[in-house]
Short mmCIF file of C-alpha atoms and ligand atoms in Angstrom, two decimals:
data_model
loop_
_atom_site.label_atom_id
_atom_site.label_comp_id
_atom_site.label_asym_id
_atom_site.label_seq_id
_atom_site.Cartn_x
_atom_site.Cartn_y
_atom_site.Cartn_z
CA MET A 18 136.07 51.65 114.47
CA SER A 19 132.47 50.46 114.04
CA ASN A 20 131.11 48.83 110.60
CA GLU A 21 127.52 49.04 112.06
CA PRO A 22 124.91 50.50 109.88
CA GLY A 23 124.88 54.61 110.56
CA LYS A 24 128.13 54.78 112.08
CA THR A 25 131.40 55.89 109.95
CA ARG A 26 132.90 52.73 108.48
CA PHE A 27 136.53 52.87 109.11
CA GLN A 28 138.68 52.61 105.57
CA LEU A 29 141.94 50.93 105.95
CA ASP A 30 144.23 52.68 103.55
CA LEU A 31 146.90 50.99 101.49
CA ARG A 32 149.90 52.34 103.61
CA ARG A 33 148.20 51.13 106.73
CA HIS A 34 147.55 47.72 105.16
CA LEU A 35 150.92 47.54 103.84
CA ARG A 36 152.57 48.50 107.33
CA SER A 37 150.36 45.57 108.75
CA GLN A 38 152.24 42.81 106.48
CA ASN A 39 155.56 43.17 108.24
CA ILE A 40 157.51 44.19 105.12
CA CYS A 41 160.47 46.31 104.77
CA ASP A 42 160.02 50.06 104.50
CA ASN A 43 161.45 50.38 101.08
CA LEU A 44 158.69 48.03 99.57
CA ILE A 45 156.17 49.61 101.17
CA HIS A 46 157.48 53.13 99.94
CA LEU A 47 157.73 51.72 96.13
CA ILE A 48 154.20 50.30 96.04
CA CYS A 49 152.81 53.65 97.59
CA GLU A 50 154.71 55.54 94.94
CA ILE A 51 153.28 53.32 92.23
CA SER A 52 149.84 53.87 93.53
CA GLU A 53 150.57 57.70 93.79
CA ALA A 54 151.96 57.48 89.81
CA SER A 55 148.65 55.94 88.73
CA LYS A 56 146.73 58.92 90.10
CA TYR A 57 148.43 60.77 86.99
CA VAL A 58 147.96 57.95 84.64
CA ILE A 59 144.36 57.87 85.31
CA ASN A 60 144.05 61.75 84.88
CA ALA A 61 145.94 61.31 81.45
CA VAL A 62 143.34 58.48 80.40
CA ARG A 63 140.47 60.44 81.42
CA THR A 64 141.69 63.97 79.73
CA GLY A 65 144.50 63.07 77.35
CA ASP A 66 145.17 62.92 73.73
CA LEU A 67 143.89 59.87 72.23
CA GLY A 68 146.17 60.12 68.99
CA VAL A 69 149.14 58.49 68.14
CA ALA A 70 152.68 59.19 69.29
CA GLY A 71 154.32 58.68 66.07
CA THR A 72 156.68 56.04 67.43
CA SER A 73 156.44 52.24 68.11
CA ASN A 74 157.75 49.88 70.63
CA LEU A 75 160.28 46.90 70.77
CA TYR A 76 157.10 44.98 69.35
CA GLY A 77 156.75 46.97 66.46
CA GLU A 78 153.32 48.19 67.91
CA GLN A 79 152.63 51.92 67.35
CA GLN A 80 152.60 53.80 70.38
CA LEU A 81 149.62 55.89 71.64
CA ALA A 82 150.55 59.56 72.88
CA LEU A 83 148.99 57.65 76.32
CA ASP A 84 151.43 55.02 76.11
CA VAL A 85 154.23 57.25 76.03
CA LEU A 86 152.90 59.56 78.88
CA SER A 87 151.77 56.66 81.11
CA ASP A 88 155.56 55.06 80.65
CA ARG A 89 157.11 58.56 81.70
CA ILE A 90 154.85 59.00 84.51
CA LEU A 91 155.80 55.86 86.33
CA ARG A 92 159.53 55.66 85.15
CA LYS A 93 160.15 59.16 86.83
CA ARG A 94 158.24 58.14 90.04
CA LEU A 95 160.04 54.99 90.14
CA ILE A 96 163.71 56.80 89.57
CA HIS A 97 162.58 59.54 92.29
CA SER A 98 161.63 56.51 94.65
CA GLY A 99 165.17 55.91 95.68
CA VAL A 100 164.58 52.27 96.12
CA VAL A 101 164.56 51.07 92.27
CA CYS A 102 167.74 49.88 90.83
CA ASN A 103 166.51 48.44 87.35
CA ILE A 104 163.49 49.37 85.52
CA ALA A 105 162.02 47.24 82.49
CA SER A 106 158.77 48.90 80.90
CA GLU A 107 156.91 47.24 77.78
CA GLU A 108 157.48 50.72 76.15
CA MET A 109 161.32 50.70 76.30
CA GLU A 110 163.81 48.56 74.69
CA THR A 111 166.21 48.11 77.04
CA ILE A 112 166.69 47.67 81.07
CA LEU A 113 167.16 50.94 82.68
CA GLN A 114 169.74 51.06 85.40
CA THR A 115 168.78 53.74 87.74
CA GLN A 116 171.65 52.85 90.69
CA ALA A 117 174.55 50.60 90.57
CA ASN A 118 174.17 49.31 93.92
CA SER A 119 171.11 47.01 94.46
CA GLU A 120 171.47 46.43 98.02
CA GLY A 121 168.00 46.72 99.94
CA LEU A 122 166.53 47.97 96.32
CA TYR A 123 164.24 46.61 93.78
CA SER A 124 163.74 46.03 90.55
CA VAL A 125 160.24 46.79 88.51
CA ALA A 126 159.12 45.31 85.08
CA TYR A 127 155.79 47.27 84.08
CA ASP A 128 153.21 47.43 81.54
CA PRO A 129 152.29 51.44 81.98
CA LEU A 130 148.94 50.96 79.94
CA ASP A 131 148.05 47.47 79.05
CA GLY A 132 144.91 47.39 76.50
CA SER A 133 145.79 51.25 75.48
CA SER A 134 144.00 50.55 72.30
CA LEU A 135 140.38 50.22 73.95
CA VAL A 136 140.62 53.82 75.24
CA ASP A 137 139.22 55.09 72.11
CA ALA A 138 136.20 52.69 72.93
CA ASN A 139 136.07 53.86 76.55
CA LEU A 140 136.82 50.42 77.69
CA ALA A 141 138.54 49.35 81.05
CA ILE A 142 142.43 49.26 80.79
CA GLY A 143 145.17 48.96 83.53
CA THR A 144 148.94 49.15 84.47
CA ILE A 145 150.67 46.06 85.22
CA ILE A 146 153.68 45.93 87.66
CA SER A 147 156.28 43.05 88.75
CA ILE A 148 158.75 43.53 91.65
CA PHE A 149 162.12 41.77 92.17
CA LYS A 150 164.69 42.24 95.00
CA GLY A 151 167.98 43.12 93.71
CA HIS A 152 169.05 43.87 90.29
CA ASP A 153 167.98 40.61 88.24
CA LEU A 154 164.73 41.24 86.22
CA LEU A 155 165.09 38.02 84.11
CA GLN A 156 164.40 35.73 86.56
CA GLU A 157 161.38 33.09 87.20
CA GLY A 158 158.10 34.71 88.39
CA LYS A 159 158.13 32.70 91.38
CA LYS A 160 161.04 34.89 92.60
CA GLN A 161 158.79 37.98 92.36
CA VAL A 162 158.41 39.85 95.85
CA ALA A 163 155.50 41.47 94.71
CA ALA A 164 152.79 42.20 91.96
CA MET A 165 150.16 44.42 91.43
CA TYR A 166 147.83 46.04 89.00
CA ILE A 167 145.77 49.20 89.00
CA LEU A 168 142.32 48.80 86.87
CA TYR A 169 141.05 52.05 85.30
CA GLY A 170 137.44 51.36 84.83
CA PRO A 171 134.51 53.16 85.85
CA ARG A 172 136.10 52.89 89.05
CA VAL A 173 139.53 52.79 89.65
CA SER A 174 140.91 49.79 91.87
CA LEU A 175 144.26 48.49 92.79
CA VAL A 176 145.13 44.96 93.69
CA TYR A 177 148.36 43.68 95.27
CA SER A 178 150.29 40.59 96.81
CA ILE A 179 153.46 40.71 98.40
CA GLY A 180 153.00 37.01 98.74
CA ASN A 181 150.59 36.73 101.55
CA GLY A 182 147.18 37.23 100.24
CA VAL A 183 145.63 39.31 97.35
CA HIS A 184 144.09 42.64 98.21
CA GLU A 185 142.11 44.75 96.49
CA PHE A 186 141.69 48.64 96.98
CA THR A 187 139.47 51.01 95.48
CA MET A 188 139.95 54.95 94.76
CA ASN A 189 137.74 56.81 96.82
CA GLN A 190 136.75 60.30 96.45
CA LEU A 191 139.68 61.98 97.76
CA MET A 192 141.76 59.79 95.35
CA GLU A 193 142.77 57.49 98.15
CA PHE A 194 143.32 53.72 97.88
CA THR A 195 141.12 52.13 100.59
CA LEU A 196 140.57 48.40 101.37
CA SER A 197 137.61 46.93 99.62
CA LYS A 198 138.45 43.61 99.64
CA GLU A 199 141.05 41.45 101.82
CA ASN A 200 142.24 37.67 100.86
CA ILE A 201 140.51 37.19 97.52
CA ARG A 202 140.16 33.74 96.65
CA LEU A 203 139.25 31.43 93.69
CA LYS A 204 136.77 28.85 93.97
CA PRO A 205 138.48 25.58 92.39
CA SER A 206 136.33 25.75 89.44
CA GLY A 207 133.74 28.34 87.68
CA ASP A 208 131.59 29.17 84.97
CA ILE A 209 133.28 32.07 83.11
CA TYR A 210 135.80 32.24 80.45
CA ALA A 211 137.83 34.64 78.72
CA PRO A 212 139.50 33.41 75.24
CA GLY A 213 142.13 35.94 73.63
CA GLY A 214 143.25 35.67 69.94
CA LEU A 215 141.66 34.78 66.77
CA ARG A 216 139.59 31.63 66.81
CA LYS A 217 140.37 30.49 63.46
CA LYS A 218 143.81 30.24 64.41
CA TYR A 219 143.38 28.04 67.41
CA THR A 220 145.01 24.59 67.27
CA PRO A 221 142.45 21.43 67.58
CA GLU A 222 143.63 21.00 71.56
CA ASN A 223 142.50 24.58 71.98
CA GLU A 224 139.16 24.13 70.07
CA LYS A 225 138.58 20.84 72.35
CA PHE A 226 139.21 22.96 75.44
CA VAL A 227 136.42 25.90 74.43
CA LYS A 228 134.24 22.99 73.43
CA TYR A 229 134.70 21.72 77.07
CA LEU A 230 134.11 25.07 78.91
CA GLU A 231 131.00 25.50 76.80
CA ASP A 232 129.67 21.82 77.29
CA LYS A 233 129.97 22.54 80.98
CA GLY A 234 127.89 25.61 80.77
CA SER A 235 130.87 28.34 81.06
CA LYS A 236 129.69 31.84 79.71
CA LEU A 237 131.94 34.05 77.58
CA ARG A 238 133.19 36.97 79.26
CA TYR A 239 136.00 38.64 77.28
CA SER A 240 136.92 42.27 77.29
CA GLY A 241 140.02 42.63 75.16
CA GLY A 242 141.72 43.81 78.35
CA PHE A 243 144.28 41.65 80.17
CA VAL A 244 143.68 43.58 83.69
CA PRO A 245 139.90 43.94 83.59
CA ASP A 246 139.58 39.99 82.45
CA ILE A 247 141.98 38.87 85.19
CA ASN A 248 140.44 41.43 87.78
CA GLN A 249 136.99 40.11 86.78
CA ILE A 250 138.12 36.25 87.69
CA LEU A 251 139.63 37.50 91.13
CA ILE A 252 136.72 39.61 92.23
CA LYS A 253 133.97 36.92 90.92
CA GLY A 254 136.23 34.31 92.41
CA LYS A 255 135.89 32.11 89.31
CA GLY A 256 136.76 31.61 85.75
CA VAL A 257 139.70 31.07 83.37
CA PHE A 258 141.52 33.14 80.98
CA MET A 259 143.33 31.81 78.02
CA TYR A 260 145.74 33.51 75.33
CA PRO A 261 146.67 30.19 73.53
CA ALA A 262 149.45 29.50 71.01
CA LEU A 263 148.09 30.32 67.86
CA LEU A 264 148.77 28.62 64.15
CA GLY A 265 151.70 30.99 63.19
CA ALA A 266 152.25 32.10 66.73
CA PRO A 267 153.50 29.32 68.82
CA LYS A 268 154.08 31.57 71.79
CA GLY A 269 150.90 33.35 71.77
CA LYS A 270 150.87 36.97 72.30
CA LEU A 271 151.51 37.90 75.85
CA ARG A 272 154.67 38.97 77.50
CA LEU A 273 156.03 37.00 80.51
CA LEU A 274 157.64 40.03 82.00
CA PHE A 275 155.13 42.49 81.79
CA GLU A 276 151.78 40.63 82.04
CA LEU A 277 152.06 36.95 82.94
CA ASN A 278 154.46 36.87 85.48
CA PRO A 279 152.53 39.47 87.85
CA MET A 280 149.15 38.17 86.75
CA ALA A 281 150.38 34.46 87.63
CA PHE A 282 151.73 35.71 91.05
CA LEU A 283 148.25 37.25 92.01
CA VAL A 284 146.18 34.33 90.69
CA GLU A 285 148.29 31.95 92.56
CA GLN A 286 148.37 33.93 95.60
CA ALA A 287 144.28 33.60 95.51
CA GLY A 288 144.33 30.02 95.26
CA GLY A 289 144.39 29.53 91.36
CA ALA A 290 146.75 28.38 88.78
CA ALA A 291 148.62 29.81 85.65
CA SER A 292 150.42 27.33 83.05
CA ASN A 293 151.58 27.86 79.51
CA GLY A 294 149.90 24.45 78.74
CA LYS A 295 153.00 22.37 80.10
CA ILE A 296 154.36 23.95 82.95
CA SER A 297 153.65 26.64 85.62
CA ILE A 298 154.13 30.34 84.18
CA LEU A 299 155.92 31.02 87.32
CA ASP A 300 158.76 28.23 86.93
CA ILE A 301 159.88 29.74 83.40
CA LYS A 302 163.08 31.83 83.20
CA PRO A 303 162.49 34.58 80.90
CA GLU A 304 165.10 34.29 77.90
CA SER A 305 164.96 38.05 76.88
CA LEU A 306 162.61 40.94 77.72
CA ASP A 307 159.74 40.38 75.19
CA HIS A 308 159.74 36.43 75.91
CA ARG A 309 156.19 35.50 75.15
CA GLU A 310 154.17 32.64 76.36
CA PRO A 311 150.85 30.88 75.74
CA VAL A 312 148.63 31.12 78.94
CA TYR A 313 145.70 29.24 80.83
CA ILE A 314 145.13 31.17 84.04
CA GLY A 315 142.51 30.77 86.71
CA CYS A 316 140.63 28.36 88.67
CA CYS A 317 142.76 25.27 89.30
CA GLU A 318 140.13 22.76 87.56
CA GLU A 319 140.20 24.55 84.16
CA VAL A 320 143.72 25.25 84.17
CA ARG A 321 144.25 21.49 85.03
CA LYS A 322 141.98 20.36 81.81
CA ALA A 323 143.70 22.68 79.72
CA VAL A 324 146.95 21.33 80.37
CA GLU A 325 145.61 17.73 79.85
CA LEU A 326 144.27 18.45 76.48
CA GLN A 327 147.43 19.89 75.49
CA ALA A 328 149.28 16.60 76.24
CA GLY A 329 146.69 15.15 73.76
O1 F6P B 415 148.61 42.90 75.29
C1 F6P B 415 147.84 43.47 75.20
C2 F6P B 415 146.23 43.11 75.04
O2 F6P B 415 145.54 44.11 75.08
C3 F6P B 415 145.67 42.27 76.22
O3 F6P B 415 145.63 43.47 77.24
C4 F6P B 415 144.65 41.29 76.01
O4 F6P B 415 144.53 40.53 76.76
C5 F6P B 415 145.28 41.33 74.73
O5 F6P B 415 146.16 41.90 74.01
C6 F6P B 415 143.98 41.23 73.45
O6 F6P B 415 144.42 40.71 72.33
P1 F6P B 415 143.38 40.00 71.29
O7 F6P B 415 143.03 41.56 70.71
O8 F6P B 415 144.24 39.28 70.07
O9 F6P B 415 142.26 39.18 71.91
#
């Protein structure tokens, strides 16, 4: 169909886009099921209870009613998809095996509502998903077959990669995800930066990195939500996000399985880089479900500089 002004613009939906990618039907089904689940999550975010659930997760963090509900929505959908054998959620303490035979099936690690503590202030948050073939979830991130996130902001968008570029879809008035940006690419270097964590706990190396960024004219763009902060870098095509080692927290805050692996996969697919200051995030073998790592992620030039400064 035509994209000329005045003519109806053909909007490619997520399923059709996935079908054009030459991937197996089970993976198409899985990604579409997750996109369907996100519609219930956004409904919960928009209208649900903002209170606490009275429980805490594996990390000792108080769970919000919304965390628990979003987790349940995704878990049910994944189980009912019939194509998932193992599930790990940031909100669950152990891996949930849904099918013993992993032949042709997938395992999924997800953070159902990353940044949920921002909901009361009405800021953007998101769902992050990492997908592996077979049953093993404790593999290096480079072995992911797909990664995606759904961003709940003023608009709802979905960004995915199956290892063939990064593509953004936006939810329309019918709650369908239609293609808004294909083959997102990062510039080699950019002038925005998002630094997580308490600055007074930064090591001298990380202080130097912030000074380097500011001296070269980078502007501070930090929302406190990992999904909107990474989305900004991908959609603007520039910038770097960091959540470094802190004094007293040498592994930083962010989790390899649920946050770093999927975002590193997406950013690398867009031509960027992600490192823990020494090696690529995607080369790290997780030791446990709650494995954390420091991270520098975004344009290659800034990530390279961060690694150089860590080496001293
Ligand atoms: O891991 C949850 C999270 O809210 C991320 O979304 C975000 O990047 C980070 O924590 C923010 O942490 P801090 O408030 O310490 O900068």
